[in-house]
Amino acid sequence: EADIYQTPRYLVIGTGKKITLECSQTMGHDKMYWYQQDPGMELHLIHYSYGVNSTEKGDLSSESTVSRIRTEHFPLTLESARPSHTSQYLCASSAQYYGYTFGSGTRLTVV
Amino acid sequence: QKEVEQNSGPLSVPEGAIASLNCTYSDRGSQSFFWYRQYSGKSPELIMFIYSNGDKEDGRFTAQLNKASQYVSLLIRDSQPSDSATYLCAVRGGSQGNLIFGKGTKLSVKP
């Protein structure tokens, strides 16, 4: 049973639209992460947070933004979607010194 | 730049054989090590973690760590077709303690 939830699972949207990918966890984890992964390719860290009001950019430059107003919620926003944003977006959380728990992912297609 | 290296494969083994997956890391100060399994189109799932030198066994899986040589391996005994997936090695290290993921090794178990 998943303790970290991502919605929507699949999203097809037109170029220029604003989108928000939702991620919530019920484990009380302080640390949360967003990864981008193309099919068959490696994980790329795009954003992370160590707690409320803490957000940092990851290793891969991204046009998305994140916020962390509540411990359990870490949404990712694209102000103007482009076809180059087509990918799978994975959210994860962890407690200190433990491994990450990943959500089921959102597969985004921008047409 | 701290790195985690894995052979991308594909590694092909017959059903019932032992699959051996290897991973090397560059940060000698790394403290904890994780193996994730990722089925095609799914999110990564934590299957093993190891903190101390030596072996750690969990069912058909054995994780091995050698800090002096900076490598960690995963052995899968009695491999099954359902083990066919990409296996990601992850290392926790650095000042921020984020996991650094390898690119993954694709395992194929042939019936």
PDB file of C-alpha atoms in Angstrom, chain A:
ATOM      1  CA  GLU A   1       0.000   0.000   0.000  1.00  0.00           C
ATOM      2  CA  ALA A   2       1.529   3.282  -1.148  1.00  0.00           C
ATOM      3  CA  ASP A   3       2.298   5.906   1.468  1.00  0.00           C
ATOM      4  CA  ILE A   4       3.296   8.459  -1.120  1.00  0.00           C
ATOM      5  CA  TYR A   5       0.756   9.506  -3.698  1.00  0.00           C
ATOM      6  CA  GLN A   6       1.130  11.229  -7.015  1.00  0.00           C
ATOM      7  CA  THR A   7      -1.658  12.619  -9.147  1.00  0.00           C
ATOM      8  CA  PRO A   8      -2.458  12.484 -11.929  1.00  0.00           C
ATOM      9  CA  ARG A   9      -0.940   9.182 -13.123  1.00  0.00           C
ATOM     10  CA  TYR A  10      -1.173  10.265 -16.751  1.00  0.00           C
ATOM     11  CA  LEU A  11      -1.574  13.753 -18.201  1.00  0.00           C
ATOM     12  CA  VAL A  12      -1.771  14.875 -21.819  1.00  0.00           C
ATOM     13  CA  ILE A  13      -1.807  18.626 -22.167  1.00  0.00           C
ATOM     14  CA  GLY A  14      -1.326  21.285 -24.819  1.00  0.00           C
ATOM     15  CA  THR A  15       1.713  23.482 -25.242  1.00  0.00           C
ATOM     16  CA  GLY A  16       1.646  26.652 -23.153  1.00  0.00           C
ATOM     17  CA  LYS A  17      -0.653  25.337 -20.437  1.00  0.00           C
ATOM     18  CA  LYS A  18       0.174  25.653 -16.759  1.00  0.00           C
ATOM     19  CA  ILE A  19       0.241  22.356 -14.901  1.00  0.00           C
ATOM     20  CA  THR A  20       0.760  21.240 -11.325  1.00  0.00           C
ATOM     21  CA  LEU A  21       1.816  17.709 -10.462  1.00  0.00           C
ATOM     22  CA  GLU A  22       0.740  16.708  -6.981  1.00  0.00           C
ATOM     23  CA  CYS A  23       2.742  14.673  -4.478  1.00  0.00           C
ATOM     24  CA  SER A  24       1.671  13.853  -0.940  1.00  0.00           C
ATOM     25  CA  GLN A  25       3.075  11.520   1.691  1.00  0.00           C
ATOM     26  CA  THR A  26       1.622  10.283   4.956  1.00  0.00           C
ATOM     27  CA  MET A  27       4.859   9.106   6.563  1.00  0.00           C
ATOM     28  CA  GLY A  28       5.827  12.420   8.147  1.00  0.00           C
ATOM     29  CA  HIS A  29       9.086  12.510   6.181  1.00  0.00           C
ATOM     30  CA  ASP A  30      10.951  15.799   6.176  1.00  0.00           C
ATOM     31  CA  LYS A  31      12.871  15.121   2.969  1.00  0.00           C
ATOM     32  CA  MET A  32      11.101  15.070  -0.392  1.00  0.00           C
ATOM     33  CA  TYR A  33      12.397  14.897  -3.952  1.00  0.00           C
ATOM     34  CA  TRP A  34      11.311  15.250  -7.575  1.00  0.00           C
ATOM     35  CA  TYR A  35      12.997  13.229 -10.293  1.00  0.00           C
ATOM     36  CA  GLN A  36      12.576  13.272 -14.043  1.00  0.00           C
ATOM     37  CA  GLN A  37      13.073  10.034 -15.972  1.00  0.00           C
ATOM     38  CA  ASP A  38      12.703   9.337 -19.680  1.00  0.00           C
ATOM     39  CA  PRO A  39      11.869   5.729 -20.715  1.00  0.00           C
ATOM     40  CA  GLY A  40      14.870   3.444 -20.247  1.00  0.00           C
ATOM     41  CA  MET A  41      17.012   6.293 -19.028  1.00  0.00           C
ATOM     42  CA  GLU A  42      18.539   7.327 -15.708  1.00  0.00           C
ATOM     43  CA  LEU A  43      16.915   9.293 -12.903  1.00  0.00           C
ATOM     44  CA  HIS A  44      17.588  13.034 -12.843  1.00  0.00           C
ATOM     45  CA  LEU A  45      17.068  14.996  -9.627  1.00  0.00           C
ATOM     46  CA  ILE A  46      15.277  18.256 -10.411  1.00  0.00           C
ATOM     47  CA  HIS A  47      14.147  19.538  -6.981  1.00  0.00           C
ATOM     48  CA  TYR A  48      14.373  18.591  -3.335  1.00  0.00           C
ATOM     49  CA  SER A  49      13.239  19.845   0.036  1.00  0.00           C
ATOM     50  CA  TYR A  50      14.482  19.202   3.556  1.00  0.00           C
ATOM     51  CA  GLY A  51      11.367  20.527   5.224  1.00  0.00           C
ATOM     52  CA  VAL A  52       8.675  23.204   5.261  1.00  0.00           C
ATOM     53  CA  ASN A  53       9.719  26.353   3.385  1.00  0.00           C
ATOM     54  CA  SER A  54      12.918  24.656   2.189  1.00  0.00           C
ATOM     55  CA  THR A  55      13.397  24.008  -1.546  1.00  0.00           C
ATOM     56  CA  GLU A  56      16.520  23.476  -3.625  1.00  0.00           C
ATOM     57  CA  LYS A  57      17.254  22.865  -7.291  1.00  0.00           C
ATOM     58  CA  GLY A  58      18.711  19.513  -8.204  1.00  0.00           C
ATOM     59  CA  ASP A  59      21.379  18.411 -10.619  1.00  0.00           C
ATOM     60  CA  LEU A  60      19.289  18.754 -13.761  1.00  0.00           C
ATOM     61  CA  SER A  61      18.233  22.227 -14.802  1.00  0.00           C
ATOM     62  CA  SER A  62      14.469  22.408 -14.946  1.00  0.00           C
ATOM     63  CA  GLU A  63      11.946  25.071 -15.840  1.00  0.00           C
ATOM     64  CA  SER A  64       9.630  23.770 -13.142  1.00  0.00           C
ATOM     65  CA  THR A  65       9.158  25.203  -9.660  1.00  0.00           C
ATOM     66  CA  VAL A  66       8.202  23.584  -6.361  1.00  0.00           C
ATOM     67  CA  SER A  67       6.792  24.655  -3.030  1.00  0.00           C
ATOM     68  CA  ARG A  68       6.719  23.098   0.449  1.00  0.00           C
ATOM     69  CA  ILE A  69       4.117  24.782   2.590  1.00  0.00           C
ATOM     70  CA  ARG A  70       3.117  21.621   4.441  1.00  0.00           C
ATOM     71  CA  THR A  71       5.329  18.677   5.416  1.00  0.00           C
ATOM     72  CA  GLU A  72       3.176  16.175   3.566  1.00  0.00           C
ATOM     73  CA  HIS A  73       2.740  18.085   0.299  1.00  0.00           C
ATOM     74  CA  PHE A  74       5.358  18.865  -2.382  1.00  0.00           C
ATOM     75  CA  PRO A  75       3.753  19.990  -5.652  1.00  0.00           C
ATOM     76  CA  LEU A  76       5.672  20.663  -8.854  1.00  0.00           C
ATOM     77  CA  THR A  77       4.487  23.365 -11.263  1.00  0.00           C
ATOM     78  CA  LEU A  78       5.249  24.064 -14.907  1.00  0.00           C
ATOM     79  CA  GLU A  79       4.102  27.586 -15.811  1.00  0.00           C
ATOM     80  CA  SER A  80       4.114  26.952 -19.561  1.00  0.00           C
ATOM     81  CA  ALA A  81       4.367  23.354 -20.725  1.00  0.00           C
ATOM     82  CA  ARG A  82       6.423  22.509 -23.797  1.00  0.00           C
ATOM     83  CA  PRO A  83       6.911  19.239 -25.728  1.00  0.00           C
ATOM     84  CA  SER A  84      10.441  19.028 -24.250  1.00  0.00           C
ATOM     85  CA  HIS A  85       8.785  18.577 -20.830  1.00  0.00           C
ATOM     86  CA  THR A  86       7.325  15.244 -21.935  1.00  0.00           C
ATOM     87  CA  SER A  87       8.685  12.699 -19.456  1.00  0.00           C
ATOM     88  CA  GLN A  88       7.889  10.706 -16.342  1.00  0.00           C
ATOM     89  CA  TYR A  89       8.038  12.658 -13.082  1.00  0.00           C
ATOM     90  CA  LEU A  90       8.718  10.714  -9.896  1.00  0.00           C
ATOM     91  CA  CYS A  91       8.255  12.040  -6.381  1.00  0.00           C
ATOM     92  CA  ALA A  92      10.055  10.462  -3.423  1.00  0.00           C
ATOM     93  CA  SER A  93      10.396  11.006   0.304  1.00  0.00           C
ATOM     94  CA  SER A  94      12.712   9.778   3.024  1.00  0.00           C
ATOM     95  CA  ALA A  95      13.424   9.927   6.698  1.00  0.00           C
ATOM     96  CA  GLN A  96      16.941  10.849   7.791  1.00  0.00           C
ATOM     97  CA  TYR A  97      19.508   8.182   6.830  1.00  0.00           C
ATOM     98  CA  TYR A  98      16.942   5.897   5.200  1.00  0.00           C
ATOM     99  CA  GLY A  99      16.268   5.038   1.594  1.00  0.00           C
ATOM    100  CA  TYR A 100      13.741   6.818  -0.546  1.00  0.00           C
ATOM    101  CA  THR A 101      10.152   5.735  -1.051  1.00  0.00           C
ATOM    102  CA  PHE A 102       8.914   6.594  -4.524  1.00  0.00           C
ATOM    103  CA  GLY A 103       5.412   7.418  -5.650  1.00  0.00           C
ATOM    104  CA  SER A 104       3.877   5.772  -8.701  1.00  0.00           C
ATOM    105  CA  GLY A 105       4.867   8.666 -10.946  1.00  0.00           C
ATOM    106  CA  THR A 106       3.128  11.000 -13.362  1.00  0.00           C
ATOM    107  CA  ARG A 107       3.607  10.370 -17.050  1.00  0.00           C
ATOM    108  CA  LEU A 108       3.340  13.771 -18.745  1.00  0.00           C
ATOM    109  CA  THR A 109       2.847  14.249 -22.475  1.00  0.00           C
ATOM    110  CA  VAL A 110       2.847  17.767 -23.903  1.00  0.00           C
ATOM    111  CA  VAL A 111       1.413  18.011 -27.396  1.00  0.00           C
TER     112      VAL A 111
END
